[in-house]
XYZ file of C-alpha atoms in Angstrom:
588
model
C -0.194 -0.094 -0.307
C 1.139 3.318 -1.000
C -0.636 6.737 0.122
C 0.819 10.111 -0.722
C -0.548 13.508 -2.286
C -1.411 16.608 -0.778
C -3.719 17.274 1.766
C -5.774 19.738 0.218
C -6.928 16.346 -1.950
C -7.122 14.411 0.907
C -7.284 15.459 4.507
C -5.733 13.732 7.580
C -8.725 12.491 8.808
C -9.190 10.243 5.900
C -5.484 9.445 5.837
C -5.684 8.191 9.370
C -9.110 6.099 8.273
C -7.284 4.515 5.512
C -4.150 3.483 7.778
C -6.563 2.450 10.587
C -8.566 0.323 8.240
C -6.060 -1.579 6.651
C -4.395 -2.249 10.025
C -1.093 -1.008 8.296
C 2.030 -0.653 10.562
C 4.571 2.425 9.466
C 4.711 6.350 9.710
C 2.986 9.279 8.099
C 5.306 12.199 7.468
C 3.958 15.238 6.585
C 5.662 18.167 5.219
C 4.688 21.766 5.566
C 5.808 25.099 5.879
C 6.177 24.196 9.290
C 8.618 21.534 8.966
C 8.294 17.805 9.702
C 5.654 16.322 11.481
C 5.157 12.518 11.787
C 2.020 10.321 13.063
C 3.558 6.458 13.917
C 1.010 3.956 13.218
C 1.000 -0.051 14.792
C -1.457 -2.138 13.053
C -3.695 0.741 11.908
C -3.464 2.610 15.680
C -1.824 5.528 16.351
C 1.016 4.582 18.764
C 2.852 8.530 19.104
C 3.341 11.643 16.961
C 6.390 14.153 16.245
C 6.500 17.788 15.834
C 9.054 19.896 15.054
C 8.646 21.730 18.280
C 9.347 18.417 19.994
C 10.914 15.944 17.437
C 11.136 13.534 20.270
C 9.070 12.197 23.458
C 12.018 13.508 25.666
C 11.675 16.703 24.457
C 7.427 16.819 24.479
C 7.933 15.696 28.405
C 10.315 18.366 28.940
C 8.642 20.857 27.676
C 4.781 20.095 28.651
C 5.602 18.210 31.588
C 8.447 19.510 33.638
C 10.731 17.659 36.293
C 13.292 16.254 33.670
C 16.218 18.605 33.648
C 18.494 18.529 30.603
C 21.095 16.481 32.829
C 18.348 13.909 33.276
C 17.253 14.037 29.134
C 20.851 13.371 28.782
C 21.123 10.056 30.295
C 17.832 9.172 29.206
C 18.966 9.648 25.688
C 21.968 7.309 26.490
C 19.620 4.979 27.825
C 18.100 4.673 24.386
C 21.174 4.664 22.493
C 21.583 1.369 24.498
C 18.432 -0.634 23.394
C 16.156 0.938 26.374
C 12.973 3.028 24.880
C 12.803 6.763 26.302
C 9.239 5.731 27.589
C 10.310 3.007 29.753
C 13.405 4.860 30.974
C 11.215 7.645 32.089
C 8.499 5.523 33.951
C 11.809 3.038 35.831
C 13.245 6.302 36.491
C 10.082 7.592 38.547
C 9.779 10.607 36.687
C 6.291 9.592 35.452
C 4.155 6.706 36.304
C 2.694 4.234 33.744
C -0.515 5.944 33.459
C 0.494 9.696 32.948
C 2.775 8.439 30.080
C 0.017 6.872 28.377
C -2.045 10.594 28.839
C 0.935 12.296 28.042
C 1.719 10.405 24.702
C -2.512 10.716 23.742
C -1.440 14.712 24.628
C 1.308 14.650 22.386
C -0.274 13.033 19.249
C -3.440 15.399 19.807
C -0.800 18.708 19.743
C 0.348 17.208 16.808
C -2.941 16.236 14.979
C -5.055 18.713 16.045
C -3.496 21.543 13.639
C -3.217 19.217 10.803
C -6.832 18.275 10.966
C -8.130 20.957 9.207
C -5.041 22.284 7.371
C -4.878 22.204 3.243
C -1.124 22.876 2.951
C 2.005 20.745 3.029
C 2.732 17.270 1.481
C 2.125 13.652 3.506
C 3.757 10.103 2.603
C 3.076 7.166 4.570
C 6.017 4.866 4.638
C 4.776 1.337 4.965
C 6.782 -1.131 7.586
C 6.527 -4.573 8.409
C 7.434 -4.262 11.882
C 7.877 -1.457 14.185
C 10.531 -2.183 17.667
C 9.762 -0.260 21.081
C 13.100 1.832 20.548
C 10.973 3.690 17.005
C 8.031 4.045 19.313
C 9.775 5.486 21.825
C 7.676 2.873 24.193
C 6.202 -0.480 24.567
C 3.118 -0.066 23.424
C 1.479 -3.348 24.671
C 2.409 -2.582 28.104
C 2.063 1.326 28.241
C -2.090 1.039 26.409
C -4.255 -1.291 27.137
C -5.419 -1.922 23.539
C -1.548 -1.251 22.111
C -2.627 2.215 20.478
C -5.353 4.907 20.391
C -7.926 4.548 17.697
C -8.777 7.025 15.806
C -12.073 8.042 17.335
C -9.701 8.411 20.815
C -7.619 11.074 18.673
C -10.243 13.569 16.571
C -12.520 13.663 19.088
C -15.225 11.385 18.312
C -17.393 9.538 20.421
C -16.824 5.588 21.170
C -17.733 3.879 18.051
C -18.789 6.470 15.815
C -17.172 6.224 12.292
C -15.566 9.501 10.933
C -16.898 10.327 7.602
C -16.542 9.434 4.930
C -15.408 5.999 6.333
C -18.122 4.190 4.236
C -16.574 5.340 0.978
C -12.641 4.427 1.926
C -14.239 1.277 3.140
C -15.241 0.413 -0.514
C -12.242 1.588 -2.041
C -10.156 -1.015 -0.091
C -13.112 -3.682 -0.817
C -12.375 -3.139 -4.245
C -8.740 -3.130 -4.182
C -8.202 -6.512 -2.289
C -10.682 -7.948 -4.547
C -8.451 -6.864 -8.029
C -5.883 -8.964 -6.059
C -7.890 -12.263 -6.415
C -8.772 -11.276 -9.489
C -12.593 -11.045 -9.083
C -15.150 -8.680 -9.177
C -16.534 -6.649 -6.139
C -19.636 -6.013 -4.552
C -20.900 -2.905 -6.441
C -20.319 -0.363 -3.819
C -22.631 2.245 -2.246
C -22.501 5.954 -3.246
C -18.990 7.015 -1.216
C -19.109 10.519 0.200
C -15.335 10.850 -1.739
C -15.154 10.258 -5.360
C -13.113 7.394 -5.653
C -11.992 7.439 -9.559
C -10.594 3.686 -10.497
C -7.897 3.646 -12.792
C -9.187 1.717 -16.449
C -8.646 -1.752 -16.429
C -6.267 -3.772 -18.493
C -7.363 -5.535 -21.335
C -10.819 -3.363 -21.810
C -12.531 -4.415 -18.630
C -15.595 -2.174 -17.959
C -14.325 0.322 -14.724
C -18.069 -0.560 -13.035
C -15.414 -3.187 -12.120
C -14.716 -1.250 -9.012
C -16.897 1.654 -8.844
C -17.869 4.172 -12.184
C -16.748 7.834 -11.588
C -19.246 10.544 -11.005
C -21.535 11.244 -14.242
C -20.754 7.982 -15.786
C -24.121 6.355 -15.869
C -23.148 3.327 -14.107
C -25.720 2.337 -11.088
C -24.690 3.787 -7.764
C -26.473 1.407 -5.524
C -28.997 -1.637 -5.878
C -28.977 -3.349 -8.962
C -25.632 -5.484 -9.823
C -23.247 -4.217 -13.128
C -23.176 -7.291 -15.447
C -20.092 -9.268 -14.636
C -17.168 -8.110 -16.584
C -15.428 -10.698 -18.584
C -12.261 -11.969 -17.464
C -9.162 -10.158 -17.537
C -5.481 -11.381 -17.250
C -3.980 -8.211 -16.014
C -6.129 -6.639 -13.486
C -5.360 -3.208 -12.596
C -4.320 -2.125 -9.309
C -4.614 1.751 -8.794
C -7.736 3.792 -7.276
C -7.109 7.511 -7.106
C -8.902 8.535 -3.826
C -9.759 12.240 -3.333
C -6.009 13.124 -5.051
C -4.190 11.021 -2.984
C -2.709 7.841 -4.278
C -4.177 4.080 -3.185
C -2.098 1.736 -4.559
C -2.164 -1.774 -5.073
C 0.312 -3.709 -6.744
C -0.376 -4.852 -10.059
C 1.115 -7.770 -11.614
C 3.507 -5.585 -14.062
C 4.685 -4.185 -10.641
C 5.982 -7.135 -9.517
C 8.793 -7.497 -11.959
C 9.496 -3.685 -12.316
C 11.181 -2.933 -9.249
C 13.070 0.476 -7.990
C 15.122 0.540 -4.495
C 15.616 4.193 -3.270
C 17.387 5.426 -0.563
C 16.561 8.843 0.270
C 16.349 11.066 3.598
C 14.128 13.935 2.178
C 10.631 13.269 2.494
C 9.702 15.594 -0.182
C 11.993 13.609 -2.759
C 10.420 10.740 -1.619
C 6.923 11.976 -2.151
C 7.983 13.077 -6.012
C 10.058 9.855 -6.718
C 6.763 7.543 -5.424
C 4.246 9.570 -7.562
C 6.356 9.763 -10.589
C 6.992 6.036 -10.291
C 3.404 5.284 -9.519
C 2.575 6.369 -12.970
C 4.269 4.364 -14.737
C 3.365 0.619 -12.687
C 6.875 0.237 -11.336
C 6.812 -0.831 -7.298
C 9.091 1.965 -5.573
C 10.668 0.764 -2.330
C 11.557 3.683 -0.363
C 14.172 3.995 2.780
C 15.329 6.428 4.824
C 18.146 4.016 6.551
C 20.719 2.146 4.687
C 20.087 -0.791 6.711
C 16.626 -1.356 5.380
C 17.861 -0.737 1.653
C 20.311 -4.050 2.359
C 16.902 -5.833 3.883
C 15.073 -5.246 0.782
C 18.063 -5.744 -1.574
C 18.491 -9.668 0.244
C 15.038 -10.207 -0.507
C 15.046 -9.368 -3.933
C 18.446 -11.128 -4.302
C 16.567 -14.586 -3.202
C 13.859 -13.748 -5.513
C 16.150 -13.176 -8.623
C 14.692 -9.898 -9.120
C 15.909 -7.057 -11.549
C 15.888 -3.737 -9.911
C 16.975 -0.718 -10.387
C 18.840 1.221 -7.321
C 19.030 4.844 -6.292
C 21.117 5.964 -3.470
C 21.425 9.306 -1.958
C 25.124 9.939 -1.231
C 25.976 10.385 2.739
C 29.111 12.207 4.201
C 30.685 9.290 4.844
C 31.127 6.192 1.812
C 28.752 3.728 3.243
C 26.298 4.452 0.027
C 29.437 3.728 -1.683
C 30.361 0.534 0.142
C 26.571 -0.711 -0.613
C 27.106 0.012 -4.697
C 30.215 -2.177 -4.550
C 28.704 -5.019 -2.808
C 25.567 -4.487 -5.236
C 27.879 -4.778 -8.278
C 30.057 -8.387 -6.687
C 26.696 -9.574 -6.461
C 25.648 -8.973 -10.166
C 27.403 -6.160 -11.972
C 24.285 -5.927 -14.664
C 21.907 -4.356 -12.044
C 21.915 -0.807 -12.416
C 22.878 1.473 -9.709
C 22.316 5.702 -9.765
C 24.116 7.688 -7.130
C 22.459 10.744 -6.217
C 24.488 14.044 -5.120
C 23.313 17.336 -3.082
C 25.712 19.427 -5.557
C 27.449 18.897 -9.028
C 31.194 17.333 -8.342
C 32.968 16.371 -11.153
C 35.782 14.726 -9.386
C 33.228 12.671 -7.178
C 31.793 11.849 -10.383
C 34.435 10.427 -12.165
C 35.116 8.506 -8.996
C 31.964 6.731 -8.493
C 31.623 5.946 -11.972
C 34.937 4.108 -12.341
C 33.152 2.474 -8.899
C 30.782 0.934 -10.323
C 27.961 3.661 -10.656
C 25.805 3.662 -13.594
C 24.630 7.125 -13.295
C 25.246 10.327 -11.560
C 22.877 12.821 -10.616
C 22.309 15.802 -8.449
C 19.224 17.104 -6.496
C 17.469 20.345 -7.573
C 19.791 22.980 -6.165
C 18.819 24.568 -2.829
C 17.713 27.991 -4.711
C 15.364 26.219 -7.161
C 13.307 24.720 -4.175
C 11.410 27.910 -3.255
C 7.538 28.037 -2.969
C 5.982 28.216 -6.148
C 9.206 26.060 -7.916
C 9.874 23.566 -5.674
C 6.880 21.358 -7.087
C 8.204 21.618 -10.623
C 11.943 21.107 -9.400
C 11.187 18.080 -7.883
C 8.934 16.947 -10.614
C 11.423 17.346 -13.284
C 13.784 14.985 -10.592
C 11.549 12.452 -10.293
C 11.558 12.055 -14.222
C 14.850 11.685 -14.597
C 14.629 8.806 -12.219
C 11.654 6.969 -13.982
C 13.229 7.603 -17.304
C 16.326 6.066 -16.141
C 14.513 3.261 -14.344
C 12.174 2.515 -17.741
C 15.432 2.568 -19.979
C 16.867 -0.178 -17.657
C 13.588 -1.878 -17.639
C 13.433 -2.212 -21.578
C 17.504 -3.423 -21.590
C 16.400 -6.161 -19.148
C 13.507 -7.286 -20.923
C 15.756 -7.539 -24.084
C 18.614 -9.694 -22.236
C 16.424 -12.127 -21.208
C 13.676 -12.188 -23.860
C 10.476 -11.366 -21.315
C 9.708 -10.571 -17.874
C 8.827 -12.946 -15.076
C 10.310 -15.383 -12.710
C 12.378 -17.209 -15.282
C 14.011 -14.030 -16.877
C 15.087 -13.049 -13.853
C 16.510 -16.616 -13.130
C 18.437 -16.130 -16.481
C 19.771 -12.858 -15.680
C 21.375 -14.318 -12.717
C 22.488 -17.103 -14.403
C 24.294 -15.173 -16.843
C 25.610 -12.712 -14.190
C 27.365 -15.893 -12.470
C 28.731 -17.122 -15.461
C 30.417 -13.717 -16.535
C 31.714 -13.742 -12.798
C 33.107 -17.037 -13.093
C 34.898 -16.098 -16.295
C 35.632 -12.889 -14.939
C 37.622 -14.525 -11.817
C 40.112 -16.334 -14.160
C 40.605 -13.039 -16.217
C 41.501 -11.564 -12.843
C 43.709 -14.625 -11.931
C 45.719 -14.836 -15.014
C 46.414 -11.003 -14.452
C 47.229 -10.859 -11.050
C 49.830 -13.778 -11.325
C 51.043 -12.175 -14.075
C 51.945 -9.097 -11.735
C 53.633 -10.781 -9.491
C 57.579 -9.909 -9.591
C 58.365 -13.314 -7.300
C 55.979 -15.958 -7.424
C 57.869 -17.316 -5.126
C 57.077 -14.215 -2.434
C 54.468 -15.364 0.088
C 53.767 -11.714 0.858
C 52.961 -10.816 -2.651
C 50.914 -14.104 -3.256
C 48.911 -13.465 -0.077
C 47.964 -9.853 -0.960
C 46.887 -10.990 -4.340
C 44.707 -13.413 -2.605
C 43.285 -10.815 -0.290
C 42.988 -8.281 -3.459
C 40.394 -10.121 -5.173
C 38.901 -11.383 -2.031
C 38.186 -8.263 -0.808
C 35.854 -8.038 -4.244
C 33.276 -10.949 -2.675
C 33.878 -10.136 1.405
C 33.776 -6.982 3.800
C 35.738 -8.512 5.663
C 38.460 -11.570 5.603
C 41.857 -12.566 6.735
C 44.024 -15.412 4.722
C 46.128 -18.037 6.699
C 48.989 -20.757 5.905
C 48.401 -24.396 7.392
C 51.141 -26.403 8.906
C 50.787 -29.208 11.219
C 50.992 -26.936 14.495
C 49.080 -23.409 13.819
C 47.472 -21.916 11.619
C 49.457 -18.294 10.622
C 48.093 -15.069 10.214
C 49.146 -13.435 6.544
C 47.026 -10.635 6.196
C 43.672 -9.119 6.147
C 41.299 -6.537 4.938
C 38.106 -4.973 6.072
C 36.599 -3.065 9.225
C 37.996 -3.915 12.816
C 35.752 -1.409 14.823
C 38.543 0.456 16.084
C 42.257 -0.300 17.317
C 44.964 -1.075 14.472
C 44.392 -1.932 10.875
C 43.256 -5.581 9.712
C 46.413 -6.555 8.101
C 48.114 -5.648 11.205
C 45.902 -7.550 13.580
C 45.853 -10.772 11.089
C 49.319 -11.007 11.034
C 50.038 -11.081 14.525
C 47.672 -13.789 14.600
C 48.677 -17.911 15.226
C 45.867 -20.497 16.605
C 46.994 -23.689 17.102
C 45.717 -26.177 14.437
C 45.010 -29.137 17.723
C 42.726 -26.983 19.014
C 38.961 -26.801 17.732
C 38.116 -23.837 15.411
C 36.381 -23.269 12.296
C 39.918 -23.307 10.508
C 40.599 -26.946 12.246
C 37.268 -27.755 10.385
C 38.214 -26.979 7.357
C 41.634 -27.770 7.036
C 40.423 -31.846 8.383
C 37.404 -31.756 6.321
C 38.840 -30.322 2.891
C 35.348 -28.716 2.303
C 34.129 -24.898 2.979
C 32.083 -23.782 5.878
C 29.684 -21.483 5.692
C 26.912 -20.422 7.945
C 27.173 -20.365 12.237
C 30.759 -21.155 14.103
C 30.588 -23.067 17.226
C 32.333 -20.720 20.408
C 35.068 -22.161 21.160
C 38.131 -20.577 22.739
C 40.154 -20.558 19.526
C 37.328 -19.537 17.494
C 36.780 -16.547 19.676
C 40.633 -15.575 19.569
C 39.953 -15.470 16.365
C 36.879 -12.946 16.289
C 38.431 -10.636 18.913
C 41.524 -10.278 17.315
C 40.020 -8.825 14.091
C 37.865 -6.530 16.276
C 34.855 -5.859 18.276
C 32.623 -6.453 15.526
C 30.432 -9.366 16.225
C 29.376 -11.465 12.895
C 25.957 -13.063 12.019
C 27.498 -15.469 8.938
C 31.286 -16.584 8.350
C 32.606 -18.616 5.295
C 35.959 -20.434 5.525
C 37.610 -21.988 2.048
C 40.379 -24.319 2.016
C 43.020 -23.461 -0.489
C 44.056 -27.225 -1.661
C 48.109 -27.995 -2.935
C 47.268 -31.104 -4.616
C 45.148 -33.166 -1.916
C 46.693 -31.290 1.021
C 45.344 -27.930 2.251
C 47.942 -25.496 2.530
C 45.793 -22.584 3.228
C 42.676 -20.899 4.735
C 40.710 -17.904 3.432
C 38.049 -16.609 6.500
C 35.694 -14.168 5.802
C 32.283 -12.750 7.380
C 29.538 -10.155 7.326
C 30.506 -8.454 10.714
C 30.055 -4.942 9.157
C 26.592 -5.365 7.887
C 25.163 -8.611 8.586
C 24.122 -8.725 5.799
C 23.800 -12.744 4.021
C 26.878 -13.639 2.326
C 26.560 -13.661 -1.621
C 27.490 -16.809 -3.705
C 31.255 -17.563 -3.562
C 31.436 -19.161 -6.528
C 33.988 -17.100 -8.564
C 35.938 -16.933 -5.255
C 36.261 -20.669 -4.924
C 36.941 -21.208 -8.774
C 39.916 -18.706 -8.014
C 41.214 -20.019 -4.902
C 40.920 -23.466 -6.308
C 43.658 -22.081 -9.568
C 45.467 -20.329 -7.191
C 46.570 -23.109 -4.880
C 49.580 -23.942 -7.205
C 51.227 -19.853 -6.700
C 50.466 -20.390 -3.243
C 51.752 -23.684 -2.430
C 54.824 -22.867 -3.883
C 54.928 -19.614 -2.010
C 54.342 -20.960 1.405
C 57.335 -24.126 0.525
C 60.052 -21.238 -0.338
C 58.883 -19.416 3.187
C 59.034 -23.132 5.267
C 62.202 -23.529 3.931
C 63.537 -20.150 4.776
C 62.271 -21.388 8.431
C 60.028 -18.106 8.642
C 57.293 -17.344 11.691
C 57.775 -21.007 12.486
C 56.097 -23.085 9.935
């Protein structure tokens, strides 16, 4: 479900009712001249809200309730950083009783919602979420509130049980949308208080299947219209008084875009533009959510286009590189605040398919902003449409089989590329018997598959670190940390298991003293998945490459290309290890 538009077209009362009826979880953002307002929903119930003058619950309690000093507020926020919701913290610190907190929350929501109920200024965007943690909500709703949240009539001043007009019209549009998803004709709706305008249904099905627009001559109540002919591609979009209530179309299943953008106004413009072209736009304000969405798309062999806003750190660039490692044919666009030709050059070299800049700040003035945002959003759509056309041309069609072929082609290309890189890197070695050079060559390619890794030489008594790469979470560089690491081969560890079985390991690893020493030596970041790949010389394991996902906790992608590379690199690595052993280095 996507809900976006302007308050002049769809009132806040109507928006609240749509979310309540559909039992959705997510954040409603409203941007007006005063700034950013939010209303948080959990299963359709309102659980919190914020306004520019009190962006968090602690600030609201300080201003409206008193009794919380600046020092106390600082302590509460520190507790929140450690995972304790601030609402729980103020109750545990006896600053407010649980019942008083519930009333304060209702006051806060009412204070945010009331000025907006009759407002016709501002853009709104409902950002759907599958779940919402207690830290996101700022307290535990099921503990503080009896019902787990506030029903609409508790906030907008209606009597208990009374429906807010025009509730019935919204109910009918929801029924119609669900019927379309099932591919069946809904019951003919009764006259709605809102103007419900259906989009044309594909393959010539009559518009009356979902409710007729005013003046169409279609029946408005009692008699049911004749059943429409079967349709192969049911439409899935309804306009509800100017706001867009979107039901996913079959085409949108295979036309996906993922957008990382922190500006709600840009998100609204992009969502509106992509909705017009039957594209499923998944928008996020946090990169961790982007990674989760990408993982789901990878698992389903889906083709998708990614738009990443550049941030002050290099996190979007690292995400670009991770995505390109998984499938270099997946298009990625990086969006900058201001044009920078040097940065553009570097990003294109890093694998970006396009470099765009957002509308200039001086163009985002009243009377100009809407047109600028629409033009910018159209640029995004134009690039995505071209990418979808190229994908269809490559695979021959849309659909799951086309997606599977697309990823199979990428895997074959990755394997071929690994062989090419292997030959190139070995040719670059000035001394093939120099273990440091060979190790650096292996780590160089491994860095294209893994975020963090370490290379070990295998002897009868120990696994000796030769070098590493990736983040440590503090302290010295990874390469230096790994070089000082030596694990006894007789002790149980993920390395010992791979050396004994001569087979790759992927997944979890047991908590053993040697494994703990390995993780602690590599830094203070804990992985959720690890890989350990043997490097064989004949039938004997002579090296092991360890890698994990400690930086982002994202599932580790296919290692096929890297495994093939290591199988071919074993001869060079074995010769280098033999020369090192002969020289009596490092106790091997």
